[in-house]
PDB file of C-alpha atoms in Angstrom:
ATOM      1  CA  MET A 163     100.671  70.579  95.191  1.00  0.00           C
ATOM      2  CA  LYS A 164     101.399  72.131  98.644  1.00  0.00           C
ATOM      3  CA  ASN A 165      98.751  73.717 100.525  1.00  0.00           C
ATOM      4  CA  ALA A 166      99.333  77.455 100.376  1.00  0.00           C
ATOM      5  CA  THR A 167      99.776  79.843 103.180  1.00  0.00           C
ATOM      6  CA  LEU A 168      98.360  83.076 103.972  1.00  0.00           C
ATOM      7  CA  TRP A 169     101.108  84.929 105.600  1.00  0.00           C
ATOM      8  CA  LEU A 170     100.193  88.349 107.728  1.00  0.00           C
ATOM      9  CA  VAL A 171     102.628  91.153 109.105  1.00  0.00           C
ATOM     10  CA  ARG A 172     101.547  93.857 111.120  1.00  0.00           C
ATOM     11  CA  HIS A 173     103.415  97.044 110.331  1.00  0.00           C
ATOM     12  CA  GLY A 174     105.926  98.329 112.751  1.00  0.00           C
ATOM     13  CA  GLU A 175     106.197 100.660 115.464  1.00  0.00           C
ATOM     14  CA  THR A 176     104.665 104.188 115.017  1.00  0.00           C
ATOM     15  CA  GLU A 177     104.397 107.076 117.850  1.00  0.00           C
ATOM     16  CA  TRP A 178     100.894 106.261 118.188  1.00  0.00           C
ATOM     17  CA  SER A 179     101.082 102.373 118.708  1.00  0.00           C
ATOM     18  CA  ARG A 180     103.968 103.013 121.166  1.00  0.00           C
ATOM     19  CA  ILE A 181     101.960 104.987 123.486  1.00  0.00           C
ATOM     20  CA  LEU A 182      98.622 102.677 122.874  1.00  0.00           C
ATOM     21  CA  LYS A 183      96.552 105.131 121.143  1.00  0.00           C
ATOM     22  CA  HIS A 184      93.859 103.854 118.732  1.00  0.00           C
ATOM     23  CA  THR A 185      95.209 104.409 115.191  1.00  0.00           C
ATOM     24  CA  GLY A 186      92.820 103.853 112.600  1.00  0.00           C
ATOM     25  CA  ARG A 187      92.800 106.243 109.516  1.00  0.00           C
ATOM     26  CA  THR A 188      95.235 108.705 110.822  1.00  0.00           C
ATOM     27  CA  ASP A 189      98.133 108.040 108.453  1.00  0.00           C
ATOM     28  CA  VAL A 190     101.245 108.199 110.933  1.00  0.00           C
ATOM     29  CA  ALA A 191     104.398 106.944 109.764  1.00  0.00           C
ATOM     30  CA  LEU A 192     106.748 104.471 111.455  1.00  0.00           C
ATOM     31  CA  THR A 193     109.274 105.604 114.075  1.00  0.00           C
ATOM     32  CA  PRO A 194     112.928 105.093 113.424  1.00  0.00           C
ATOM     33  CA  ALA A 195     112.572 102.025 115.829  1.00  0.00           C
ATOM     34  CA  GLY A 196     109.702 100.645 113.556  1.00  0.00           C
ATOM     35  CA  GLU A 197     111.681 101.184 110.387  1.00  0.00           C
ATOM     36  CA  VAL A 198     114.672  98.704 112.214  1.00  0.00           C
ATOM     37  CA  GLN A 199     111.712  96.421 113.033  1.00  0.00           C
ATOM     38  CA  ALA A 200     111.064  96.135 109.199  1.00  0.00           C
ATOM     39  CA  ARG A 201     114.551  96.232 108.030  1.00  0.00           C
ATOM     40  CA  ASN A 202     115.632  93.418 110.481  1.00  0.00           C
ATOM     41  CA  ALA A 203     112.647  91.003 109.155  1.00  0.00           C
ATOM     42  CA  ALA A 204     113.704  91.432 105.413  1.00  0.00           C
ATOM     43  CA  PRO A 205     116.504  88.922 105.310  1.00  0.00           C
ATOM     44  CA  HIS A 206     114.044  86.340 106.486  1.00  0.00           C
ATOM     45  CA  LEU A 207     110.776  87.273 104.958  1.00  0.00           C
ATOM     46  CA  ARG A 208     112.502  86.935 101.555  1.00  0.00           C
ATOM     47  CA  HIS A 209     112.084  83.137 102.053  1.00  0.00           C
ATOM     48  CA  LEU A 210     108.520  83.301 101.853  1.00  0.00           C
ATOM     49  CA  GLN A 211     108.147  83.812  97.830  1.00  0.00           C
ATOM     50  CA  PRO A 212     104.276  84.584  97.889  1.00  0.00           C
ATOM     51  CA  GLY A 213     102.605  84.667  94.514  1.00  0.00           C
ATOM     52  CA  LEU A 214     100.410  87.754  95.616  1.00  0.00           C
ATOM     53  CA  VAL A 215     101.578  90.504  98.116  1.00  0.00           C
ATOM     54  CA  LEU A 216      98.953  92.698  99.214  1.00  0.00           C
ATOM     55  CA  CYS A 217      99.250  95.928 101.201  1.00  0.00           C
ATOM     56  CA  SER A 218      97.097  98.391 103.224  1.00  0.00           C
ATOM     57  CA  PRO A 219      97.190 101.811 101.794  1.00  0.00           C
ATOM     58  CA  LEU A 220      98.401 103.584 104.884  1.00  0.00           C
ATOM     59  CA  GLN A 221     101.910 104.591 104.988  1.00  0.00           C
ATOM     60  CA  ARG A 222     103.026 102.689 108.147  1.00  0.00           C
ATOM     61  CA  ALA A 223     102.006  99.354 106.309  1.00  0.00           C
ATOM     62  CA  ARG A 224     103.535 100.461 102.922  1.00  0.00           C
ATOM     63  CA  GLN A 225     106.831 101.517 104.773  1.00  0.00           C
ATOM     64  CA  THR A 226     106.794  98.230 106.523  1.00  0.00           C
ATOM     65  CA  ALA A 227     106.456  96.332 103.235  1.00  0.00           C
ATOM     66  CA  THR A 228     109.041  98.239 101.347  1.00  0.00           C
ATOM     67  CA  LEU A 229     111.843  98.065 103.990  1.00  0.00           C
ATOM     68  CA  ALA A 230     110.935  94.351 104.450  1.00  0.00           C
ATOM     69  CA  GLY A 231     112.084  93.987 101.050  1.00  0.00           C
ATOM     70  CA  PHE A 232     108.450  93.917  99.147  1.00  0.00           C
ATOM     71  CA  THR A 233     108.276  96.710  96.773  1.00  0.00           C
ATOM     72  CA  ASP A 234     106.070  94.994  93.973  1.00  0.00           C
ATOM     73  CA  PHE A 235     103.038  94.989  96.227  1.00  0.00           C
ATOM     74  CA  ILE A 236      99.215  95.823  95.481  1.00  0.00           C
ATOM     75  CA  ILE A 237      97.351  98.416  97.413  1.00  0.00           C
ATOM     76  CA  ASP A 238      93.980  96.801  98.580  1.00  0.00           C
ATOM     77  CA  GLU A 239      91.839  99.461 100.443  1.00  0.00           C
ATOM     78  CA  ASP A 240      90.210  96.607 102.267  1.00  0.00           C
ATOM     79  CA  LEU A 241      93.197  96.476 104.343  1.00  0.00           C
ATOM     80  CA  ALA A 242      93.147  99.767 105.906  1.00  0.00           C
ATOM     81  CA  GLU A 243      92.800  99.490 109.648  1.00  0.00           C
ATOM     82  CA  TRP A 244      89.583  99.696 111.619  1.00  0.00           C
ATOM     83  CA  ASP A 245      87.986 103.075 111.565  1.00  0.00           C
ATOM     84  CA  TYR A 246      87.686 104.108 115.172  1.00  0.00           C
ATOM     85  CA  GLY A 247      85.356 107.216 114.627  1.00  0.00           C
ATOM     86  CA  SER A 248      85.492 109.352 117.658  1.00  0.00           C
ATOM     87  CA  PHE A 249      87.812 106.777 119.558  1.00  0.00           C
ATOM     88  CA  GLU A 250      90.685 107.565 116.985  1.00  0.00           C
ATOM     89  CA  GLY A 251      93.688 108.960 118.933  1.00  0.00           C
ATOM     90  CA  GLU A 252      92.474 107.856 122.241  1.00  0.00           C
ATOM     91  CA  ARG A 253      93.776 105.174 124.575  1.00  0.00           C
ATOM     92  CA  THR A 254      91.645 102.480 126.425  1.00  0.00           C
ATOM     93  CA  HIS A 255      92.945 103.818 129.589  1.00  0.00           C
ATOM     94  CA  ASP A 256      91.390 107.271 128.883  1.00  0.00           C
ATOM     95  CA  ILE A 257      88.302 106.233 127.114  1.00  0.00           C
ATOM     96  CA  ARG A 258      87.444 103.965 130.481  1.00  0.00           C
ATOM     97  CA  ILE A 259      87.896 107.227 132.788  1.00  0.00           C
ATOM     98  CA  ARG A 260      86.055 109.515 130.187  1.00  0.00           C
ATOM     99  CA  MET A 261      83.066 107.166 129.907  1.00  0.00           C
ATOM    100  CA  SER A 262      83.220 105.929 133.535  1.00  0.00           C
ATOM    101  CA  GLN A 263      83.256 102.454 132.233  1.00  0.00           C
ATOM    102  CA  PRO A 264      86.343 100.409 133.724  1.00  0.00           C
ATOM    103  CA  ASP A 265      85.644  97.452 131.425  1.00  0.00           C
ATOM    104  CA  TRP A 266      85.415  98.944 128.363  1.00  0.00           C
ATOM    105  CA  VAL A 267      87.180  97.494 125.307  1.00  0.00           C
ATOM    106  CA  ILE A 268      86.980  98.426 121.491  1.00  0.00           C
ATOM    107  CA  TRP A 269      86.042  94.968 120.601  1.00  0.00           C
ATOM    108  CA  ASN A 270      82.460  95.175 122.158  1.00  0.00           C
ATOM    109  CA  SER A 271      81.885  98.821 121.743  1.00  0.00           C
ATOM    110  CA  HIS A 272      79.439 100.801 119.388  1.00  0.00           C
ATOM    111  CA  ILE A 273      81.869 102.964 117.436  1.00  0.00           C
ATOM    112  CA  PRO A 274      80.339 106.532 117.101  1.00  0.00           C
ATOM    113  CA  ALA A 275      81.401 108.889 114.147  1.00  0.00           C
ATOM    114  CA  GLY A 276      84.051 111.394 114.867  1.00  0.00           C
ATOM    115  CA  ASP A 277      86.160 113.057 112.178  1.00  0.00           C
ATOM    116  CA  THR A 278      85.478 110.010 110.258  1.00  0.00           C
ATOM    117  CA  PRO A 279      82.308 107.785 109.969  1.00  0.00           C
ATOM    118  CA  GLY A 280      83.547 105.054 112.350  1.00  0.00           C
ATOM    119  CA  GLU A 281      83.278 101.326 111.579  1.00  0.00           C
ATOM    120  CA  GLN A 282      81.441  98.764 113.693  1.00  0.00           C
ATOM    121  CA  VAL A 283      83.619  95.493 114.133  1.00  0.00           C
ATOM    122  CA  GLU A 284      81.202  93.675 111.860  1.00  0.00           C
ATOM    123  CA  ASP A 285      81.695  96.068 109.196  1.00  0.00           C
ATOM    124  CA  VAL A 286      85.570  95.473 109.394  1.00  0.00           C
ATOM    125  CA  GLY A 287      84.658  91.575 109.261  1.00  0.00           C
ATOM    126  CA  GLU A 288      83.069  92.400 105.974  1.00  0.00           C
ATOM    127  CA  ARG A 289      86.343  93.848 104.507  1.00  0.00           C
ATOM    128  CA  ALA A 290      88.388  90.852 106.030  1.00  0.00           C
ATOM    129  CA  ASP A 291      86.105  88.586 104.061  1.00  0.00           C
ATOM    130  CA  ARG A 292      86.313  90.483 100.615  1.00  0.00           C
ATOM    131  CA  VAL A 293      90.499  90.232 101.238  1.00  0.00           C
ATOM    132  CA  LEU A 294      90.233  86.567 102.231  1.00  0.00           C
ATOM    133  CA  SER A 295      88.022  85.816  99.056  1.00  0.00           C
ATOM    134  CA  ARG A 296      91.016  87.445  96.857  1.00  0.00           C
ATOM    135  CA  CYS A 297      93.343  85.419  98.535  1.00  0.00           C
ATOM    136  CA  ARG A 298      91.758  82.139  98.456  1.00  0.00           C
ATOM    137  CA  ALA A 299      91.527  82.443  94.581  1.00  0.00           C
ATOM    138  CA  SER A 300      95.409  82.737  94.618  1.00  0.00           C
ATOM    139  CA  MET A 301      95.910  80.159  97.247  1.00  0.00           C
ATOM    140  CA  ALA A 302      93.699  77.732  95.076  1.00  0.00           C
ATOM    141  CA  SER A 303      96.488  77.524  92.770  1.00  0.00           C
ATOM    142  CA  GLY A 304      98.933  76.688  95.318  1.00  0.00           C
ATOM    143  CA  GLN A 305     100.424  80.430  95.479  1.00  0.00           C
ATOM    144  CA  ASP A 306     101.096  81.809  99.017  1.00  0.00           C
ATOM    145  CA  CYS A 307      99.797  85.165  99.711  1.00  0.00           C
ATOM    146  CA  LEU A 308     101.200  87.817 102.074  1.00  0.00           C
ATOM    147  CA  LEU A 309      99.707  90.819 103.628  1.00  0.00           C
ATOM    148  CA  PHE A 310     100.918  94.005 105.007  1.00  0.00           C
ATOM    149  CA  ALA A 311      98.188  95.622 107.460  1.00  0.00           C
ATOM    150  CA  HIS A 312      97.459  96.463 110.883  1.00  0.00           C
ATOM    151  CA  GLY A 313      96.989  94.822 114.288  1.00  0.00           C
ATOM    152  CA  HIS A 314      93.091  95.029 114.665  1.00  0.00           C
ATOM    153  CA  PHE A 315      92.399  94.401 111.353  1.00  0.00           C
ATOM    154  CA  LEU A 316      94.525  91.321 110.927  1.00  0.00           C
ATOM    155  CA  ARG A 317      93.144  89.845 114.031  1.00  0.00           C
ATOM    156  CA  ILE A 318      89.727  90.243 112.748  1.00  0.00           C
ATOM    157  CA  LEU A 319      90.744  88.662 109.444  1.00  0.00           C
ATOM    158  CA  THR A 320      92.069  85.637 111.407  1.00  0.00           C
ATOM    159  CA  ALA A 321      88.842  85.475 113.378  1.00  0.00           C
ATOM    160  CA  ARG A 322      87.076  85.417 110.079  1.00  0.00           C
ATOM    161  CA  TRP A 323      89.348  82.625 108.447  1.00  0.00           C
ATOM    162  CA  LEU A 324      88.402  80.378 111.338  1.00  0.00           C
ATOM    163  CA  GLY A 325      84.861  81.058 110.611  1.00  0.00           C
ATOM    164  CA  LEU A 326      84.388  82.892 113.942  1.00  0.00           C
ATOM    165  CA  PRO A 327      82.597  86.410 114.458  1.00  0.00           C
ATOM    166  CA  ALA A 328      84.571  89.379 113.992  1.00  0.00           C
ATOM    167  CA  HIS A 329      84.652  90.438 117.499  1.00  0.00           C
ATOM    168  CA  GLN A 330      86.759  87.257 118.380  1.00  0.00           C
ATOM    169  CA  GLY A 331      89.554  88.765 116.987  1.00  0.00           C
ATOM    170  CA  ARG A 332      90.332  90.205 120.433  1.00  0.00           C
ATOM    171  CA  LEU A 333      91.622  86.589 121.287  1.00  0.00           C
ATOM    172  CA  PHE A 334      94.667  87.183 118.952  1.00  0.00           C
ATOM    173  CA  ARG A 335      97.546  89.239 120.254  1.00  0.00           C
ATOM    174  CA  LEU A 336      99.792  90.600 117.439  1.00  0.00           C
ATOM    175  CA  ASP A 337     102.726  92.651 117.994  1.00  0.00           C
ATOM    176  CA  PRO A 338     104.600  94.666 115.403  1.00  0.00           C
ATOM    177  CA  VAL A 339     106.255  93.285 112.387  1.00  0.00           C
ATOM    178  CA  ARG A 340     105.593  89.629 113.679  1.00  0.00           C
ATOM    179  CA  LEU A 341     105.048  86.761 111.184  1.00  0.00           C
ATOM    180  CA  SER A 342     101.772  84.736 111.563  1.00  0.00           C
ATOM    181  CA  GLY A 343     100.584  82.190 108.884  1.00  0.00           C
ATOM    182  CA  LEU A 344      97.065  80.775 108.077  1.00  0.00           C
ATOM    183  CA  GLY A 345      96.549  77.405 106.129  1.00  0.00           C
ATOM    184  CA  ILE A 346      94.298  74.498 105.542  1.00  0.00           C
ATOM    185  CA  GLU A 347      94.671  71.087 107.467  1.00  0.00           C
ATOM    186  CA  HIS A 348      92.145  68.382 106.474  1.00  0.00           C
ATOM    187  CA  GLU A 349      89.760  71.040 104.799  1.00  0.00           C
ATOM    188  CA  GLN A 350      89.900  72.982 108.070  1.00  0.00           C
ATOM    189  CA  SER A 351      90.764  76.497 108.314  1.00  0.00           C
ATOM    190  CA  VAL A 352      93.800  76.591 110.994  1.00  0.00           C
ATOM    191  CA  ILE A 353      96.345  78.957 112.107  1.00  0.00           C
ATOM    192  CA  GLN A 354     100.023  77.617 111.302  1.00  0.00           C
ATOM    193  CA  LEU A 355     102.039  80.138 112.833  1.00  0.00           C
ATOM    194  CA  TRP A 356     101.060  83.034 115.132  1.00  0.00           C
ATOM    195  CA  ASN A 357     102.911  85.975 116.374  1.00  0.00           C
ATOM    196  CA  SER A 358     106.277  84.576 115.782  1.00  0.00           C
ATOM    197  CA  PRO A 359     109.593  86.301 115.119  1.00  0.00           C
ATOM    198  CA  ALA A 360     110.270  86.819 111.049  1.00  0.00           C
ATOM    199  CA  GLU A 361     112.976  84.167 111.524  1.00  0.00           C
ATOM    200  CA  ALA A 362     110.301  81.500 111.512  1.00  0.00           C
ATOM    201  CA  ALA A 363     109.943  82.215 107.854  1.00  0.00           C
ATOM    202  CA  VAL A 364     113.009  80.409 107.108  1.00  0.00           C
ATOM    203  CA  HIS A 365     112.336  77.433 109.250  1.00  0.00           C
ATOM    204  CA  HIS A 366     108.863  77.220 107.737  1.00  0.00           C
ATOM    205  CA  GLN A 367     110.016  77.131 104.294  1.00  0.00           C
ATOM    206  CA  ALA A 368     112.846  74.846 104.787  1.00  0.00           C
TER     207      ALA A 368
END
């Protein structure tokens, strides 16, 4: 039995992601450019043939999955993006000015409540652990899994796959509609592929 792969796809461009706003639970749609990104990935991602496809409940992820050719996905609430609380809709640059903290980053910040309760990075890591448990159960039978979700969440999930603290997701850059793969090598959790064009699916499955 071949080792199964956990495939990750971040959603396409939104207006907020284009201008670098923290976009957590605000349910923004893809831009026309984001829709094109997802459609262009479709002929390549069809080579993955996963046994389990999970998707965030937020529309930007659902649109990406559908346009990329996966309509029979299962919504998993745990795949929603980090709840940024009072930082929602703000850019890092603007937060640094407002707080007079030139080195501020979301990864080591306390997240205060805003219109939503907010989540600390460790809370997001706990959600990621639940998703990983669900995927490992499928992967144990040799079935690949595919997740459509969000940049920060998938970076945190990757850190947890590797046994790292959730805040170490800061180390993994992830661009819109890029393909990443997590797997096992010699009983060690590893990154098999990272932030690659969707075309990489064809070569990986060949």
